[in-house]
Coordinates of C-alpha atoms in Angstrom, one line a residue:
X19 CA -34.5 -28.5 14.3
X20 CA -35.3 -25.2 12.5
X21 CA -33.4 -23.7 9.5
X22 CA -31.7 -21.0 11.8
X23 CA -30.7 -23.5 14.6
X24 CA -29.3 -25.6 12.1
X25 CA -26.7 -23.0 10.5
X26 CA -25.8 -21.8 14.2
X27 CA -24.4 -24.9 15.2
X28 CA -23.1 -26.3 12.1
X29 CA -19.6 -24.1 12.2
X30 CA -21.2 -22.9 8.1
X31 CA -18.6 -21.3 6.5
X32 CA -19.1 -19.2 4.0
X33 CA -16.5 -17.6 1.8
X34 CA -16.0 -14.0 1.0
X35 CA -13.2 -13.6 -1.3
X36 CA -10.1 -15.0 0.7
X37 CA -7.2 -15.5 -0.7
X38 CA -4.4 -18.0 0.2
X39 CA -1.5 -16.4 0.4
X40 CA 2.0 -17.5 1.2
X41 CA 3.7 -19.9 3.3
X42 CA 4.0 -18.8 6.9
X43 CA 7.5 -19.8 6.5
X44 CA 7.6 -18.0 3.6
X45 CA 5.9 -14.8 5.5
X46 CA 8.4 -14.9 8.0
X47 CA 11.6 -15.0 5.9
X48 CA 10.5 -11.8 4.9
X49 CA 9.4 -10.4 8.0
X50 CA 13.2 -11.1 9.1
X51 CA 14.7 -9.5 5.9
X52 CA 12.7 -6.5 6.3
X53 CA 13.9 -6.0 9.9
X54 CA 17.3 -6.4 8.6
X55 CA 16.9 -3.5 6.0
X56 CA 14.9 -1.6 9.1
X57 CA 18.1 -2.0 11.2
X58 CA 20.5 0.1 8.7
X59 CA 18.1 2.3 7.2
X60 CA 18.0 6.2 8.2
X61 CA 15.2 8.4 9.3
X62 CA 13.9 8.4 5.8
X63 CA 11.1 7.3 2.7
X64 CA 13.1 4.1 2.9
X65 CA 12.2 3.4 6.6
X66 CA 8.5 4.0 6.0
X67 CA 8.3 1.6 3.1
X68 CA 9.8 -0.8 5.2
X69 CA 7.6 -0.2 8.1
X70 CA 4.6 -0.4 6.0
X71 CA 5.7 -3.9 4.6
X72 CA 5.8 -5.1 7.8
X73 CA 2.5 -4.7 8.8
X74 CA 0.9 -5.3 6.1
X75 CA 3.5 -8.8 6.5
X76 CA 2.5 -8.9 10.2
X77 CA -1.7 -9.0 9.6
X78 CA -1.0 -12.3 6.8
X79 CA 0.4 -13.9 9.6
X80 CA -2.0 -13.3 12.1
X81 CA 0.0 -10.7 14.0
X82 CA -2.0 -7.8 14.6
X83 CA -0.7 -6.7 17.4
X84 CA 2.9 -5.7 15.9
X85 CA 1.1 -4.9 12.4
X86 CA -0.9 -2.5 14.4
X87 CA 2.8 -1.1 16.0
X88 CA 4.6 -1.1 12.5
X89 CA 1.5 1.0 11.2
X90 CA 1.6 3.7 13.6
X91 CA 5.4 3.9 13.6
X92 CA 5.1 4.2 9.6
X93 CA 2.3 7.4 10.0
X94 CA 4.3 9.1 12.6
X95 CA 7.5 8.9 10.8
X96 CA 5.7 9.6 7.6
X97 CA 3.9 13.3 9.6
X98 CA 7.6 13.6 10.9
X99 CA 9.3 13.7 7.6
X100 CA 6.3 15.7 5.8
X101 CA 7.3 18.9 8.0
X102 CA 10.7 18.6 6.9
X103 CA 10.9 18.4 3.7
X104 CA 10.3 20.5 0.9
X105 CA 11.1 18.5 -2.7
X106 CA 8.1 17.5 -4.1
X107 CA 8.6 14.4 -5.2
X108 CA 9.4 13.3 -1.7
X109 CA 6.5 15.0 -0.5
X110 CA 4.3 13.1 -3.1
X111 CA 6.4 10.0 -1.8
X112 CA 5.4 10.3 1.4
X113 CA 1.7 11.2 1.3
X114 CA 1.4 7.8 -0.4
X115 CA 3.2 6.2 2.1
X116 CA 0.6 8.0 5.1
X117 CA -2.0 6.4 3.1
X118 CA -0.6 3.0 3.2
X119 CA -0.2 3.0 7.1
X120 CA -3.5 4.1 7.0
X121 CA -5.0 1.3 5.1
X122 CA -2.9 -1.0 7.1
X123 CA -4.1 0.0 10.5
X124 CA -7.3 0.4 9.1
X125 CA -7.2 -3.4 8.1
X126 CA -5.8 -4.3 11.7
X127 CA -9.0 -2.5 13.7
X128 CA -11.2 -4.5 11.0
X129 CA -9.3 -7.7 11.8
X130 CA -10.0 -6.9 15.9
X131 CA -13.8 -6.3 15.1
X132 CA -13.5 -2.2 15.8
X133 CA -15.4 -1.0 12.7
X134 CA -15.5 2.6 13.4
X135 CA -11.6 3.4 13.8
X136 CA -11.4 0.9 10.5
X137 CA -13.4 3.0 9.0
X138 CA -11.4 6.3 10.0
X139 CA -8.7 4.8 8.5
X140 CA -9.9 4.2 5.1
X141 CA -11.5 7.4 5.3
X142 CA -8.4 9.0 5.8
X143 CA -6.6 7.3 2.9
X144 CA -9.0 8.1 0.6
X145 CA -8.5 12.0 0.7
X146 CA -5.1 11.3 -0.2
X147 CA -6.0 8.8 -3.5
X148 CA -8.1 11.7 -4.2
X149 CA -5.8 14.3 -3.8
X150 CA -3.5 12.3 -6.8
X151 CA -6.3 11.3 -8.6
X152 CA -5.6 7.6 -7.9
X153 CA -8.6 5.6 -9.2
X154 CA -7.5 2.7 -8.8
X155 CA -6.5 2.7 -5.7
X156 CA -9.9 4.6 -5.0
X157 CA -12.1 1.5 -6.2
X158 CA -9.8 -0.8 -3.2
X159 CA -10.4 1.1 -0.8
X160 CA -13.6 1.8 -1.6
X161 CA -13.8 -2.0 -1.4
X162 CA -12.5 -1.9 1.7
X163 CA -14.4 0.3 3.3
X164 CA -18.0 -0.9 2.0
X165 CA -16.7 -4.5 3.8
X166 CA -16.3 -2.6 7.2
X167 CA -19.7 -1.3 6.7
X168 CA -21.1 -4.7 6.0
X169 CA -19.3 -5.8 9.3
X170 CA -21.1 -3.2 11.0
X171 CA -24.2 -4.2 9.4
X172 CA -24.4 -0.7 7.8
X173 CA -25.7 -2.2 4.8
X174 CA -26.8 0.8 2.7
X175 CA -23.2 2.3 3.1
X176 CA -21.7 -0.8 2.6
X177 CA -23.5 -1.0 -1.2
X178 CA -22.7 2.8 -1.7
X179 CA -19.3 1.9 -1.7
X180 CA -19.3 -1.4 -3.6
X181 CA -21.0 0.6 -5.4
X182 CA -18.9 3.2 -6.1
X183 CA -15.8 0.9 -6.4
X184 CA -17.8 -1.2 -9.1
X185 CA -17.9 2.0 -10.9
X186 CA -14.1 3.1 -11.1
X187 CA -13.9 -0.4 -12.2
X188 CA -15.7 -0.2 -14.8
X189 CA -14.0 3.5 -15.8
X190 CA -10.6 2.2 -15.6
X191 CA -11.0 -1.2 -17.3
X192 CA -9.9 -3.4 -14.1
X193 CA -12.1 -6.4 -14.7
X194 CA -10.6 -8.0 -11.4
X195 CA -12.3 -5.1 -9.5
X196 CA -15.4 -5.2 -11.3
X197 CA -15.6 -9.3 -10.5
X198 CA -14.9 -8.6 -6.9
X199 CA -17.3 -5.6 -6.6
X200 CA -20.2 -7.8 -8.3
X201 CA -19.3 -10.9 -5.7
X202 CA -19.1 -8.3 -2.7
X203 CA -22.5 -6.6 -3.7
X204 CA -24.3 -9.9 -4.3
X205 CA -22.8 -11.0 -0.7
X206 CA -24.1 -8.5 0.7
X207 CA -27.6 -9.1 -0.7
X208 CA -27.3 -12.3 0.7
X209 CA -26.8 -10.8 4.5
X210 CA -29.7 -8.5 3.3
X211 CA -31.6 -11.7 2.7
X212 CA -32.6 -10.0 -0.9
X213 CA -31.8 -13.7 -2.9
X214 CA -32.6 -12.3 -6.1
X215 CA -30.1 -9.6 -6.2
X216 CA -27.7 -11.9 -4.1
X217 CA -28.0 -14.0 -7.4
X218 CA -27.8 -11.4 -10.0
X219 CA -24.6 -10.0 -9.1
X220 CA -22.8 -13.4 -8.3
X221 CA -23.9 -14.7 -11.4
X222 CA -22.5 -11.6 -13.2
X223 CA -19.1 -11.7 -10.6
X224 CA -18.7 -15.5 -11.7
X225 CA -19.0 -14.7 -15.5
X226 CA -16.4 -12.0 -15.2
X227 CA -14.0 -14.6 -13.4
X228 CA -14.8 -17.3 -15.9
X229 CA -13.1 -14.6 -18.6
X230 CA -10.2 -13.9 -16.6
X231 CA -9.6 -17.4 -16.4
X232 CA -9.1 -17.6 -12.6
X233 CA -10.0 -21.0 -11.6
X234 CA -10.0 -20.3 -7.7
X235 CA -11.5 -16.8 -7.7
X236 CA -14.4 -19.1 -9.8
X237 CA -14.8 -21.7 -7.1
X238 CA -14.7 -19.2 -4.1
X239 CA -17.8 -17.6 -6.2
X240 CA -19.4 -20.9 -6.7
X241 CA -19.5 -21.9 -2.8
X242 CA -21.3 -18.0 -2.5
X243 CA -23.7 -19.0 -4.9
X244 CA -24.6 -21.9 -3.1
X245 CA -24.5 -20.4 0.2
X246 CA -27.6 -18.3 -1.2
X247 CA -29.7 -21.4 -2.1
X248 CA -28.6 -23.2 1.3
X249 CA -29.9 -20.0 2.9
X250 CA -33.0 -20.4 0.5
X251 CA -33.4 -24.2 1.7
X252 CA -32.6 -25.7 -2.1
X253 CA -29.6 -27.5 -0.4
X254 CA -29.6 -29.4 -3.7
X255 CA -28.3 -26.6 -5.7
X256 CA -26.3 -25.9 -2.6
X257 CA -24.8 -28.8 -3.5
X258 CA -24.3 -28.8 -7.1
X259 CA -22.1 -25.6 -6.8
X260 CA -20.1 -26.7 -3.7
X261 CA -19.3 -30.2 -5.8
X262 CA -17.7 -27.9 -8.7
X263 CA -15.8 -25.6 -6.6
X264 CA -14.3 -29.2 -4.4
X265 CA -13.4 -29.8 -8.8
X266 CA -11.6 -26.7 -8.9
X267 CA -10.1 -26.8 -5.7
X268 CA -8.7 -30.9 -6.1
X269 CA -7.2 -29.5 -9.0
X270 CA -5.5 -26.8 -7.8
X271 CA -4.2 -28.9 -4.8
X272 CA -5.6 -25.8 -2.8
X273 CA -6.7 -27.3 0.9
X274 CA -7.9 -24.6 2.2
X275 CA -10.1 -24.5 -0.5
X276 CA -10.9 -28.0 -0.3
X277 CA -11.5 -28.3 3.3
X278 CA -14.0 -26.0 3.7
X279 CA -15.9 -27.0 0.9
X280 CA -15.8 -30.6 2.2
X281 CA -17.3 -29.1 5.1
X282 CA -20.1 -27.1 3.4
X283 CA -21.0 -30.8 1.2
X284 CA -21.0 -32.3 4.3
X285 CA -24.0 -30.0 5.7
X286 CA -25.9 -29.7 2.7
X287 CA -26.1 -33.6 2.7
X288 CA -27.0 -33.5 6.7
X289 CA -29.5 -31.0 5.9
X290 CA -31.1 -33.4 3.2
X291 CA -30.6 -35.9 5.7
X292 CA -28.1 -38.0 4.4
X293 CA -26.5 -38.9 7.2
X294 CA -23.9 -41.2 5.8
X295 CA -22.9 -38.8 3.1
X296 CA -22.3 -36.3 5.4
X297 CA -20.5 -38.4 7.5
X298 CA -18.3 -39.4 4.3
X299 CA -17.3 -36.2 3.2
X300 CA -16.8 -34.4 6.9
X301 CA -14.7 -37.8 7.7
X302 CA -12.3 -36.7 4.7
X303 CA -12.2 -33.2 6.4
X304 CA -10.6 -34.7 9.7
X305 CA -8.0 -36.5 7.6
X306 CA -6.9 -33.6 5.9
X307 CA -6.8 -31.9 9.0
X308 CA -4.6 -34.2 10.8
X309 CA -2.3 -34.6 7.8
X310 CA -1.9 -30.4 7.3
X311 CA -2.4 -29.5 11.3
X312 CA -5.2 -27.5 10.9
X313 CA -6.4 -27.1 14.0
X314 CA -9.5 -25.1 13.7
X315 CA -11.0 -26.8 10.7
X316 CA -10.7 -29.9 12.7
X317 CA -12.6 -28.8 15.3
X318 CA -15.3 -27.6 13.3
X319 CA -15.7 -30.5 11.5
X320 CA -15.9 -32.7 14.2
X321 CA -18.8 -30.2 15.5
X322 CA -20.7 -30.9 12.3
X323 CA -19.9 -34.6 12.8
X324 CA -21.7 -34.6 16.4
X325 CA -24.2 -32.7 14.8
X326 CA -24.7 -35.8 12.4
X327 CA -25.0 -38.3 15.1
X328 CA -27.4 -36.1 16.8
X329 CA -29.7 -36.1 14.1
X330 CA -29.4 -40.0 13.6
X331 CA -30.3 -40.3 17.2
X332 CA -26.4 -42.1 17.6
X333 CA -26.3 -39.5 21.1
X334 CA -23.2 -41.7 22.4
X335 CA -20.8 -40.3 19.4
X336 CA -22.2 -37.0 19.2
X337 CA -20.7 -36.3 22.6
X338 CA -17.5 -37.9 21.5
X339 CA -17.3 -35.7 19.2
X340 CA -18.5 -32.5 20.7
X341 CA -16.0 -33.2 23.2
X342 CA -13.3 -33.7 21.0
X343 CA -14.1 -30.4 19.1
X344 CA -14.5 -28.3 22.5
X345 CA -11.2 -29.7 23.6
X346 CA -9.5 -28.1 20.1
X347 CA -11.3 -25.0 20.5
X348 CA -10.6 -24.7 24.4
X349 CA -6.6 -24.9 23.4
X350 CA -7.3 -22.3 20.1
X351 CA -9.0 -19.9 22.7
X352 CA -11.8 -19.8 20.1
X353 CA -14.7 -18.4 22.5
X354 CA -17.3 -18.0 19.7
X355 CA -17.4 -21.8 18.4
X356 CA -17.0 -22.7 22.2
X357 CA -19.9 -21.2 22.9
X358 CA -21.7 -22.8 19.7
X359 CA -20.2 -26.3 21.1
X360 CA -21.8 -25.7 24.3
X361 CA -25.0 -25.1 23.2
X362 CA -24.9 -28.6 20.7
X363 CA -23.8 -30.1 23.7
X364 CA -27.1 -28.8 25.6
X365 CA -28.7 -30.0 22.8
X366 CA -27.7 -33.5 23.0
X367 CA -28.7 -33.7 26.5
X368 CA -31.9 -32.4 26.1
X369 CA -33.3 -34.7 23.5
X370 CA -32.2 -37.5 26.0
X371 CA -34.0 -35.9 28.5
X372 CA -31.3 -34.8 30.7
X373 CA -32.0 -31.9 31.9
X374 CA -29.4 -31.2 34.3
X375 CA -26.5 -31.6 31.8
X376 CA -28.5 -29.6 29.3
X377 CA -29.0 -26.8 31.6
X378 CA -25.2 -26.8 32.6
X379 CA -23.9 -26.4 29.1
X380 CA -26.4 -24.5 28.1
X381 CA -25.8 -21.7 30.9
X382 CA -22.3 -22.1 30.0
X383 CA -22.8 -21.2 26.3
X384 CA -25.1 -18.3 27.6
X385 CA -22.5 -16.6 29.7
X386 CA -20.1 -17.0 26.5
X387 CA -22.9 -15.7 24.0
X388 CA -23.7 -12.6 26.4
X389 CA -19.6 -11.9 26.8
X390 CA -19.7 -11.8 22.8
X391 CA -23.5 -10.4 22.0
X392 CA -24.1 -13.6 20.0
X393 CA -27.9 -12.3 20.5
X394 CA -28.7 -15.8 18.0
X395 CA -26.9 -18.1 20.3
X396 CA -28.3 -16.4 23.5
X397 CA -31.7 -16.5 21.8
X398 CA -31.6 -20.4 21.4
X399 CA -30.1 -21.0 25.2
X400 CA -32.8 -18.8 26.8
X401 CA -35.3 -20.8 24.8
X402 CA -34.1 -24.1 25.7
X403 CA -33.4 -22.9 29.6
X404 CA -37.1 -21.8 30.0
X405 CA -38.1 -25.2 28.5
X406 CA -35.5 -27.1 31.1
X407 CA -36.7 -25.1 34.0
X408 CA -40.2 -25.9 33.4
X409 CA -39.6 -29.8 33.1
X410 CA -37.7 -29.5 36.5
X411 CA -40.9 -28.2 38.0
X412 CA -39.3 -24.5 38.8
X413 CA -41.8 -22.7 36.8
X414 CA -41.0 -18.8 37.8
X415 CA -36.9 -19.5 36.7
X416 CA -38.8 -21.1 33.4
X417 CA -40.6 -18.0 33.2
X418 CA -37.8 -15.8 33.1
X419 CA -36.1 -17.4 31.1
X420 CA -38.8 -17.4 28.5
X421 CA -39.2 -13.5 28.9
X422 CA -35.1 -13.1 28.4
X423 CA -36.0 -14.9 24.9
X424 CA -38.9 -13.4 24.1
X425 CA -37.1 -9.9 24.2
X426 CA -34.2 -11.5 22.6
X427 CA -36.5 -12.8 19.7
X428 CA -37.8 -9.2 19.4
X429 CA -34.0 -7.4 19.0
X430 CA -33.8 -9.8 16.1
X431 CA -37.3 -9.1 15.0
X432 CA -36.7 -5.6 15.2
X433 CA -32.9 -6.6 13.2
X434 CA -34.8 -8.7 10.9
X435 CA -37.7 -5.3 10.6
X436 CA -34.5 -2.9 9.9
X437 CA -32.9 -5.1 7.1
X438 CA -36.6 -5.6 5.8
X439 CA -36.5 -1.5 6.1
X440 CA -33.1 -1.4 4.6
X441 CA -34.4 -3.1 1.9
X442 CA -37.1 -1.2 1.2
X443 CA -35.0 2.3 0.8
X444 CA -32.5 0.3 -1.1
X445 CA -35.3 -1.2 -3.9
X446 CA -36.1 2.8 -3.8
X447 CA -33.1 4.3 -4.0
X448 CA -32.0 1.5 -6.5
X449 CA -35.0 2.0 -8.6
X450 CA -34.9 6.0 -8.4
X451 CA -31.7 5.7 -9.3
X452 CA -32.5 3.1 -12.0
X453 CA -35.0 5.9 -13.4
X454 CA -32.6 8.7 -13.3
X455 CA -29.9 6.8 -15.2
X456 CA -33.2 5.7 -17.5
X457 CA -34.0 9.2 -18.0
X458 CA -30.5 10.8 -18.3
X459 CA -30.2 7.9 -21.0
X460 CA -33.3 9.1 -22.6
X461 CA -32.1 12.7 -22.9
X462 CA -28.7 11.6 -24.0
X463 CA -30.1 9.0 -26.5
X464 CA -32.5 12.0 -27.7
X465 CA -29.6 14.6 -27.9
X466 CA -28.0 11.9 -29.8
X467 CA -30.4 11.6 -32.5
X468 CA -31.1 15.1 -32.9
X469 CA -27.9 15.1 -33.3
X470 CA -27.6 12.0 -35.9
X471 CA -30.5 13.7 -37.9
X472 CA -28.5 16.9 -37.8
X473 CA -25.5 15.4 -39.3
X474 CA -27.8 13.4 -41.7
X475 CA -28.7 16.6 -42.8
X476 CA -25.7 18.3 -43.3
X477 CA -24.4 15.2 -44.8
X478 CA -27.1 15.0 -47.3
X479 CA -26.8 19.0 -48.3
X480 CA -23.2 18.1 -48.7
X481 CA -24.0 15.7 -51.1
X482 CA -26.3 18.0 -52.6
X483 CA -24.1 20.2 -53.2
X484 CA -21.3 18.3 -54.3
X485 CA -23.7 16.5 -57.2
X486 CA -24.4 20.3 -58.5
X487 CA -20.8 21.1 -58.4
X488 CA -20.2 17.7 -60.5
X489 CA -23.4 18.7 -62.9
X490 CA -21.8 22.1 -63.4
X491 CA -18.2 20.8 -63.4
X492 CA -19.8 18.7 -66.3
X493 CA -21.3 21.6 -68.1
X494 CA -18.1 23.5 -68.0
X495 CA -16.2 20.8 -69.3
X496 CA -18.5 20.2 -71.8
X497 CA -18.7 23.7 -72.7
X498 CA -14.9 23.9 -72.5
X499 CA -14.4 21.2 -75.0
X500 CA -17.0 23.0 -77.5
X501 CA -15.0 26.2 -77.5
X502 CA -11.9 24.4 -78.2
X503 CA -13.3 22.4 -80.8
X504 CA -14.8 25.9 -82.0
X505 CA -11.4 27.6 -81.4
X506 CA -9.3 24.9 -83.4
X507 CA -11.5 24.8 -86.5
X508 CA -11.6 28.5 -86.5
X509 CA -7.4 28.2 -86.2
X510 CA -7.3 25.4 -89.2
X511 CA -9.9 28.3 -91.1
X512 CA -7.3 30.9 -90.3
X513 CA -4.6 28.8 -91.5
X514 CA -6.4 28.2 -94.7
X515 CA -7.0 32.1 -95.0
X516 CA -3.6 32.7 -94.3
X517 CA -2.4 30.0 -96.8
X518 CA -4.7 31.2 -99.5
X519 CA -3.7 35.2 -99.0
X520 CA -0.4 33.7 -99.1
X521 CA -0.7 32.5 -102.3
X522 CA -2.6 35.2 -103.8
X523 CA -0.1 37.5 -102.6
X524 CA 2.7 35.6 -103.8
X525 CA 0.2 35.7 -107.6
X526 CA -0.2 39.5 -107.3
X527 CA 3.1 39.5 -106.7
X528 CA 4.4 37.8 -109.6
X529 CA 2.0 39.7 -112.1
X530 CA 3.6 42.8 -110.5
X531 CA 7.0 41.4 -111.3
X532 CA 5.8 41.0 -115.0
X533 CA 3.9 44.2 -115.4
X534 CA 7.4 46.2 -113.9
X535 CA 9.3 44.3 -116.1
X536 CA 7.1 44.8 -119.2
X537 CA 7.1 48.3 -118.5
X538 CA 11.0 48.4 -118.1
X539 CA 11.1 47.2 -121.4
X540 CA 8.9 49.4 -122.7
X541 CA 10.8 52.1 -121.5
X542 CA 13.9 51.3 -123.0
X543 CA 12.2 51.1 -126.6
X544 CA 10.8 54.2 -126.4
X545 CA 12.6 57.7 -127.0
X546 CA 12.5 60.1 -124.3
X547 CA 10.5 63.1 -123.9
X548 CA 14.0 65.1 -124.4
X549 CA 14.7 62.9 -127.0
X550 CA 11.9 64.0 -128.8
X551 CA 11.6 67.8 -128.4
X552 CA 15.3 67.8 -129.5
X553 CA 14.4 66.2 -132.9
X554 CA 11.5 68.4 -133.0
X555 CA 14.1 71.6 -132.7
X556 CA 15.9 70.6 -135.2

């Protein structure tokens, strides 16, 4: 059985980021208590918020059909109120609140496989994130969006916006944004069939998680890894990453998680044809099943299990248990793993030889296949119908058959040409791109130095002149201390003049003294001149 065949009929499951959350009981407790609070509230913000919470309630449970009602009966009251009032902090209020009904209709239409409206909807509430600068909000629904475009298999759009969320990521810190942008970008690699890139970014999306510390976002990443070797046919490596995530999981007592990694150890090991490993690990599957009520795991499980018994030529059990998984599915109403069922069923049948049966269930899976454009699943029952027809002996209904699946095999050719195509302009645009941000980097990095010599410069003529203003500084203060040396010798001189003249005046002084006094003395010994000229008269 070829590669492709194999992964059509095996129920694979792959994981892209889904969380567990709450308790259905848990879901609708608050379903009811929000109705309550809808009941008494008034035509106002309140009633919005409360509408909005229960759809976005209403789509964890499963309920799109009221989370679709609760949506649109959010928006309308939300436009309603918008014309009414004037206060801005209401207004702000309620734009917010538009763009939650928006998201949450948006997600409905993705749920119910109508891209384009889901689409819309994002669109729409990202003019109003803009319009208040939210970037955080921005890089979700920018998530958001790129995983509708993925959906659609617009796979350049869908890494635009991965792309771009990645980037407010990394602006606003929000390592859990950047982790999920790297694990959706290197999924969508993987659809691109572009294993390399696939790897680069899940590698980088696991490291990320491995810092945050969050043990199932790590094992969800792991099983994505894997699913990219599986894809590559190293189902050993496949493997070795779907045995650490079942770790993570068993710890975690998360059965969800360990279900449908069960399920994924169980077809790597019947792809390396170990039969009663598979058989092992997809037998542990149906307990858990039973034990939790899981319904649709069990069916797909016991799928891969007839699968098993196929391939060990044990035909007798691989219709018990084809039979037993179509009679789940029939009662889930699950038309796409019907249809899969059928065709393993036809499968069965044929190797045995038994055309008839093969033919009847592998119409049947046709008519389902065509009702939901499984073009892979059509592809295989066309094939298999023009071989049947031809080993009944009616040749020209073997013929036509084999023209229905040649077409079919060239729409998927052509698919297969346009993702090669897609490729090709996104290793361009990723390398142009690469070279623009090289060559921005360059002139930045070039500014940069010019810039680090320029400051180099000025920081080395600062120094420059700061060490001449020192050297003079010293001069000065050399020269300073000289003249005050200078200036207090030539005070201690002057001191010593000024003492000396002192002195000598205080001499001159006292020879003065004695000369006046002499002369005083003199003076009174001698007669006057009157004296005289008297005497001489006589």
């Amino acid at each position: 059985m070829s590669k492709n065949l194999l992964i059509l009929l095996c129920f694979f499951s792959s994981f892209i980021y889904k969380n567990v959350g709450p308790g259905l009981h848990c879901q609708n407790r608050t379903i009811d208590s929000l109705k309550h609070l809808l009941n008494k509230d008034a035509e106002d913000t309140n009633k919005v918020v409360h509408l909005n919470r229960l759809s976005k309630t209403s789509v964890n449970i499963g309920e799109l059909e009221s989370a679709m009602e609760y949506g649109q009966k959010a928006l309308s009251l939300a436009n309603f109120l918008l014309i009414k009032n004037k206060n801005a902090k209401i207004l702000e209020s309620l734009k917010m609140s538009r763009a939650d009904a928006f998201v949450n209709i948006g997600y409905v239409y993705n749920k119910l496989g109508d891209f384009t409206n889901a689409i819309n909807n994002y669109t729409n509430a990202i003019e109003i994130k803009k319009e208040f600068n939210d970037k955080k909000g921005l890089g979700l629904l920018y998530m958001r969006l790129s995983l509708s475009y993925e959906e659609n298999a617009e796979y350049s759009k869908a890494l635009e916006y991965q792309f771009r969320s990645m980037n407010i990521s990394k602006e606003v810190g929000d390592k859990d944004g950047l982790m999920r942008s790297f694990g959706n970008i290197g999924n969508i690699y993987t659809d691109l069939s572009n294993f390399p890139e696939a790897l680069k970014y899940l590698l980088e999306s696991l490291k990320i998680s491995e810092e945050i510390g969050n043990k199932q976002t790590i094992a969800y990443i792991q099983c994505n890894i894997g699913t990219v070797y599986y894809n590559l046919g190293k189902y050993d490596k496949d493997l070795n990453y779907n045995l650490k995530a079942l770790k993570i999981f068993e710890d975690l007592k998360d059965n969800f998680g360990i279900i449908n990694v069960l399920m994924n150890i169980g077809t790597d090991y019947n792809s390396m044809e170990d039969y009663p490993k598979a058989l092992e690990y997809e037998m542990r599957v149906i307990k858990m099943c039973e034990e939790n009520g899981d319904k649709r795991s069990l069916a797909k499980s016991m799928g891969n299990i007839g699968l098993v018994y196929k391939n060990m030529k044990d035909y007798p059990r691989a219709i018990e248990y084809h039979f037993k998984a179509q009679k789940i599915l029939d009662e889930l109403n699950d038309k796409a793993n019907i249809s899969v069922g059928y065709a393993a069923l036809g499968l069965v049948y044929f190797e045995q030889n038994k055309y008839e049966l093969a033919k009847e269930y592998f119409e049947k899976a046709n008519k389902l296949a065509m009702e939901l454009q499984d073009i892979e699943t059509q592809k295989t029952c066309e094939k298999k119908l023009s071989q049947i027809f031809e080993s009944l002996g009616s040749v020209d209904k073997g013929l036509q058959h084999y023209k229905k699946y040649t077409a079919l095999k060239d729409s998927i050719f052509n698919e297969e040409k346009n993702k090669a195509l897609t490729r090709s302009e996104l290793n361009y645009e990723f390398e142009k791109k690469t070279a623009a941000t090289k060559a921005e980097q360059d002139k930045k990095d070039a500014v940069k130095d010019a810039e680090t010599k320029k400051q180099k410069l000025i920081l080395s003529l600062v120094f420059g002149v700061l060490i001449l203003v020192f050297i003079f500084a010293g001069f000065v203060f050399r020269s300073l201390r000289i003249t005050k040396r200078q200036k207090l010798v030539i005070e201690l001189k002057n001191k010593e003049t000024e003492e000396q003249k002192r002195i000598i005046e205080e001499k001159n002084k006292d020879i003065l003294d004695s000369i006046h006094y002499a002369k005083r003395i003199q003076k009174s010994l001698l007669p006057t001149e009157k004296y005289i000229q008297r005497v001489l008269e006589k």
